[in-house]
Amino acid sequence: MAVSRQLRRPLGWIAFGLGMIALRVVMHWVPAFAEDMYGRGIFPLIRLGLDNTLGLLPFPAVYLLIALLFFRMIRRLRFHERDFYSRLQRLGTMVLSLVAFFLAAAGLFLFLWGFNYARIPLRHQLALSLEPLEGSVLVGELEQAAAGLNLWAQRTLPGPGDDLEGRVRAAMAGTLESMDWPAVGRPRARTFYPGVLLKAFGVSGIYNPFTGAATLAAGLPPVTRPFLMAHELAHAWGITDEGEANLAAFLACTRSADAEMAYSAHLAWWQYLAGPVSRSNTDAFSRISAQLVPRVQGDLAAIRAHWRQYSGRLMRAARQVNNMYLRSQGLAAGVLSYESFPALLRSWRRAGAAGR
């Protein structure tokens, strides 16, 4: 009887995890169900619950989560060393506990946020196309990004302003509401220390479904933080596609009269365009780069230098893991989905010119 009671909890978590995975498969084939029942029904309630509990803590809840996991691991290891377990029983119980842990984590991930992957993509709801940017069109986009950078560089002072989190969150909420995308709640944007633990893997920020917080690595170049924060807050409100999160972040940062946010967004836009243009048209890239004002050139050089110190095998391996994860969630482009942002932005502008 004692053994059966010990089995009851892990078997319950296994059943929960398998049930959530099965529901995810169903949602994949019926995205309208995922959109209406989860995205516009259950998820906003989850958002409110997290924001009014863990979101009220004066410190990032991820530290509490790490401490809890560490405590549970130590407790389980000590429990399995008790004399009344034979070696075979200990091995079987440990395997069962591991299976239960991973399935519980998978099930909670899906319930707390992961079902958003099955929703109708934002670009489909907005009727945006993904036409490749090539030739003169691609060069023209880089010219627009350069003009915006030069403009906003003259309107903002170096260094962060007050209450960046509040300003970015308000701008993102307004942007999503204008797109008829639910923006319920007040998700937090937290800073994770030590930032090197994220940046060593090439990660500037993540959304943590278990704590409900957008999390940025400590020590990022200050000019990049507004856009990165907006990107992670887009995830916090249920946008899963990386290119779509970038689009929402850019629109949020540029629609307000906040020069710091607009400058950060244009830096990101430039970076997504610079690679393709430099590879396809070296002369055009050199010409446009030379037109950037000294402050912009200095900020871009500082960003490159910052990330150069983290480049290496670990970052490349992390990119491959992230690529596999995104594809497993239905994003066929994997990490390349980030790079769809410039095409989505151009499609948005063209739709607006046509009378959105």
XYZ file of C-alpha atoms in Angstrom:
356
model
C 0.000 0.000 0.000
C 2.867 2.389 0.834
C 4.455 1.772 -2.561
C 1.176 2.300 -4.421
C 0.708 5.647 -2.680
C 4.189 6.662 -3.774
C 3.313 5.726 -7.354
C 0.052 7.638 -7.401
C 1.568 11.118 -7.747
C 4.095 10.405 -10.557
C 1.489 8.433 -12.491
C -0.899 11.371 -12.125
C 1.692 13.768 -13.550
C 2.431 11.362 -16.394
C -1.268 11.220 -17.251
C -1.483 15.019 -17.079
C 1.505 15.492 -19.382
C 0.277 12.963 -21.936
C -3.175 14.537 -21.857
C -1.755 18.003 -22.567
C 0.358 16.633 -25.431
C -2.699 14.920 -26.918
C -4.654 18.173 -26.658
C -1.794 20.006 -28.399
C -2.055 17.567 -31.311
C -5.789 18.236 -31.567
C -5.214 22.002 -31.492
C -2.667 21.715 -34.294
C -5.409 20.458 -36.591
C -8.065 22.872 -35.309
C -6.324 26.264 -34.884
C -9.655 28.090 -34.572
C -10.326 26.066 -31.405
C -6.904 27.016 -30.032
C -7.525 30.667 -30.907
C -11.000 30.985 -29.422
C -10.910 28.634 -26.451
C -7.312 29.014 -25.334
C -5.872 32.216 -26.819
C -8.924 34.390 -26.138
C -10.403 32.408 -23.263
C -8.096 30.450 -20.965
C -4.752 32.158 -21.611
C -5.888 35.671 -20.581
C -7.012 34.180 -17.247
C -3.602 32.527 -16.841
C -2.002 35.869 -17.669
C -4.022 37.619 -14.956
C -3.252 34.904 -12.429
C 0.509 35.052 -12.963
C 0.606 38.854 -13.011
C -1.270 39.117 -9.711
C 0.824 36.512 -7.895
C 4.402 35.943 -9.056
C 4.366 39.251 -10.902
C 3.992 41.093 -7.587
C 7.214 39.712 -6.123
C 9.977 42.311 -5.642
C 12.480 39.978 -7.329
C 12.390 37.728 -10.415
C 10.365 34.602 -9.654
C 12.819 32.511 -11.680
C 15.158 32.490 -8.660
C 12.341 31.038 -6.558
C 11.735 28.410 -9.246
C 15.421 27.442 -9.325
C 15.520 27.148 -5.524
C 12.369 25.014 -5.520
C 13.740 22.646 -8.156
C 17.027 22.330 -6.266
C 15.199 21.592 -3.005
C 13.016 18.961 -4.680
C 16.025 17.279 -6.272
C 17.888 17.031 -2.955
C 14.779 15.729 -1.210
C 14.172 13.055 -3.846
C 17.788 11.896 -3.737
C 17.667 11.571 0.049
C 14.329 9.749 -0.135
C 15.662 7.157 -2.586
C 18.539 6.348 -0.223
C 16.194 5.022 2.490
C 16.763 1.433 3.575
C 13.288 0.080 2.807
C 13.953 0.394 -0.915
C 15.884 -2.350 -2.681
C 18.365 -1.276 -5.357
C 15.968 -2.337 -8.122
C 13.072 -0.490 -6.502
C 15.181 2.655 -6.184
C 16.160 2.494 -9.844
C 12.585 1.949 -10.992
C 11.247 4.730 -8.805
C 13.922 7.154 -9.995
C 13.168 6.399 -13.648
C 9.449 6.834 -13.020
C 10.101 10.112 -11.194
C 12.199 11.433 -14.077
C 9.547 10.527 -16.636
C 6.894 12.148 -14.454
C 9.020 15.287 -14.025
C 9.601 15.826 -17.741
C 6.006 15.083 -18.696
C 4.746 17.356 -15.911
C 7.049 20.122 -17.158
C 5.877 19.591 -20.737
C 2.232 19.590 -19.678
C 2.579 22.736 -17.577
C 4.506 24.463 -20.374
C 1.709 23.740 -22.829
C -1.061 24.753 -20.445
C 0.619 27.942 -19.225
C 1.724 29.174 -22.662
C 2.657 26.524 -25.227
C -0.850 26.088 -26.659
C -0.372 29.555 -28.173
C 1.741 27.857 -30.852
C -1.441 26.259 -32.199
C -3.287 29.573 -32.566
C -3.977 31.320 -35.858
C -0.727 33.223 -36.596
C -0.831 36.988 -36.212
C 0.228 37.520 -39.827
C -2.773 35.506 -41.033
C -5.121 37.479 -38.811
C -3.672 40.688 -40.281
C -3.556 39.281 -43.846
C 0.180 39.987 -44.173
C 2.270 38.354 -46.898
C 5.829 37.055 -46.674
C 7.263 38.106 -50.016
C 11.080 37.765 -50.089
C 13.026 41.033 -50.012
C 15.513 41.067 -52.870
C 17.489 43.423 -55.084
C 16.512 47.077 -55.068
C 13.632 46.427 -52.639
C 16.035 45.054 -50.037
C 18.431 47.964 -50.522
C 15.537 50.414 -50.267
C 14.504 48.936 -46.912
C 18.039 49.390 -45.582
C 18.011 53.008 -46.760
C 14.782 53.593 -44.835
C 16.258 51.984 -41.732
C 19.337 54.216 -42.015
C 17.209 57.348 -42.380
C 15.193 56.385 -39.305
C 18.337 55.694 -37.298
C 19.857 59.058 -38.149
C 16.612 60.823 -37.285
C 16.046 59.168 -33.909
C 19.718 59.329 -32.939
C 19.408 63.115 -32.949
C 16.219 63.083 -30.847
C 17.355 60.924 -27.962
C 20.135 61.213 -25.422
C 22.473 58.288 -24.707
C 21.481 56.233 -21.684
C 18.192 54.708 -20.457
C 15.205 56.814 -19.412
C 12.930 56.341 -16.405
C 10.553 53.359 -16.023
C 11.489 51.655 -19.282
C 9.409 48.605 -18.356
C 6.235 50.638 -17.869
C 6.701 52.599 -21.082
C 7.387 49.530 -23.207
C 4.532 47.539 -21.665
C 2.022 50.351 -22.266
C 3.164 50.752 -25.871
C 2.971 47.008 -26.531
C -0.494 46.702 -24.978
C -1.791 49.523 -27.163
C -0.241 48.034 -30.285
C -1.709 44.577 -29.694
C -5.143 45.980 -28.913
C -5.068 47.882 -32.218
C -4.470 44.520 -33.912
C -7.388 42.910 -32.043
C -4.910 40.692 -30.191
C -5.784 40.248 -26.480
C -3.438 42.179 -24.187
C -4.930 41.355 -20.791
C -2.879 41.725 -17.638
C 0.381 43.370 -16.729
C 3.304 41.040 -17.543
C 6.598 41.910 -15.916
C 9.932 42.430 -17.650
C 12.695 41.175 -15.375
C 16.496 41.229 -15.538
C 18.355 37.963 -14.971
C 21.688 37.973 -13.147
C 24.298 36.823 -13.998
C 23.502 37.662 -17.608
C 26.418 35.606 -18.890
C 24.412 32.431 -18.189
C 22.026 33.463 -20.969
C 24.390 35.336 -23.261
C 26.865 32.447 -23.402
C 24.135 30.598 -25.304
C 23.460 33.575 -27.570
C 20.268 34.404 -25.674
C 19.487 38.054 -24.979
C 16.090 37.328 -23.462
C 13.425 34.680 -22.969
C 9.811 34.410 -21.901
C 9.464 32.042 -18.950
C 5.987 30.432 -18.994
C 6.453 29.042 -15.479
C 6.903 32.495 -13.937
C 5.013 34.556 -16.518
C 7.850 37.058 -16.909
C 9.713 38.439 -19.887
C 13.345 38.000 -18.865
C 16.340 39.916 -20.243
C 19.980 39.065 -19.632
C 21.823 41.544 -17.440
C 24.538 43.621 -19.069
C 23.029 44.002 -22.535
C 23.932 47.155 -24.486
C 21.393 49.701 -23.167
C 20.316 50.802 -26.653
C 19.085 47.277 -27.411
C 16.963 46.803 -24.283
C 13.739 48.616 -25.325
C 13.260 46.535 -28.479
C 14.295 43.273 -26.812
C 11.949 43.963 -23.907
C 9.082 44.662 -26.304
C 9.851 41.428 -28.169
C 9.683 39.344 -24.991
C 6.499 41.109 -23.849
C 4.926 40.179 -27.186
C 5.686 36.565 -26.255
C 4.221 37.179 -22.799
C 0.934 38.129 -24.465
C 0.876 34.956 -26.545
C 2.657 35.763 -29.827
C 4.886 32.757 -30.485
C 6.351 33.359 -33.949
C 9.680 35.187 -33.622
C 9.207 37.332 -36.715
C 5.727 38.347 -35.584
C 7.051 39.195 -32.112
C 9.681 41.380 -33.788
C 6.996 43.099 -35.866
C 4.861 43.812 -32.800
C 7.934 45.062 -30.925
C 8.916 47.419 -33.756
C 5.417 48.846 -34.092
C 5.108 49.312 -30.332
C 8.451 51.095 -30.102
C 7.870 53.372 -33.098
C 4.195 54.231 -32.638
C 4.858 56.076 -29.417
C 6.628 59.429 -29.223
C 9.381 57.758 -27.188
C 12.686 58.466 -28.934
C 14.637 55.910 -26.868
C 12.270 53.123 -27.906
C 12.104 54.205 -31.557
C 15.890 54.376 -31.829
C 16.242 50.878 -30.354
C 13.665 49.511 -32.814
C 15.455 51.027 -35.809
C 18.752 49.549 -34.628
C 17.122 46.113 -34.634
C 15.585 46.727 -38.074
C 19.000 47.707 -39.443
C 20.640 44.593 -37.984
C 18.104 42.257 -39.599
C 18.641 43.941 -42.984
C 22.400 44.487 -42.820
C 23.377 40.842 -43.250
C 21.328 40.137 -46.399
C 22.325 43.448 -48.037
C 26.036 43.080 -47.215
C 26.024 39.612 -48.783
C 24.032 40.493 -51.900
C 25.204 44.054 -52.647
C 28.473 45.030 -50.982
C 28.697 48.416 -52.700
C 25.202 49.459 -51.623
C 25.853 48.327 -48.063
C 29.095 50.304 -47.864
C 27.425 53.395 -49.317
C 24.467 53.314 -46.912
C 26.635 52.476 -43.888
C 28.783 55.530 -44.600
C 25.661 57.712 -44.358
C 25.031 56.760 -40.724
C 25.815 59.465 -38.195
C 28.750 58.810 -35.816
C 26.540 57.923 -32.863
C 24.752 55.197 -34.826
C 28.013 53.787 -36.135
C 29.400 53.752 -32.609
C 26.348 51.986 -31.172
C 26.388 49.329 -33.905
C 30.101 48.733 -33.322
C 29.504 48.412 -29.568
C 26.733 45.858 -30.127
C 28.963 43.780 -32.411
C 31.821 43.921 -29.907
C 29.513 42.914 -27.059
C 28.309 39.750 -28.773
C 31.684 38.863 -30.266
C 32.941 37.922 -26.807
C 30.257 35.225 -26.540
C 30.622 33.685 -30.005
C 31.807 30.082 -30.118
C 30.715 26.458 -30.097
C 28.336 26.885 -27.175
C 26.407 29.613 -28.972
C 26.258 27.572 -32.191
C 25.034 24.504 -30.295
C 22.369 26.585 -28.533
C 21.207 27.918 -31.892
C 20.742 24.369 -33.157
C 18.767 23.417 -30.038
C 16.560 26.489 -30.414
C 16.064 25.653 -34.079
C 14.884 22.135 -33.223
C 12.613 23.459 -30.470
C 10.920 26.017 -32.733
C 10.394 23.439 -35.462
C 8.947 20.974 -32.962
C 6.347 23.618 -32.078
C 5.215 23.995 -35.680
C 7.436 26.895 -36.811
C 8.852 25.320 -39.971
C 11.418 28.092 -40.467
C 12.968 27.461 -37.045
C 15.400 30.198 -36.025
C 15.019 31.726 -39.483
C 11.566 32.893 -38.360
C 13.337 35.816 -36.659
C 14.453 37.008 -40.097
C 10.916 37.206 -41.486
C 10.527 40.487 -39.582
C 11.645 42.873 -42.393
C 9.275 41.223 -44.890
C 6.385 41.383 -42.410
C 7.120 45.038 -41.692
C 7.113 45.928 -45.388
C 3.857 44.027 -45.855
C 2.368 45.932 -42.896
C 3.386 49.282 -44.370
C 2.024 48.404 -47.805
C -1.275 47.241 -46.301
C -1.478 50.513 -44.378
C -0.861 52.529 -47.526
C -3.670 50.595 -49.189
C -6.049 51.678 -46.427
C -5.810 49.135 -43.606
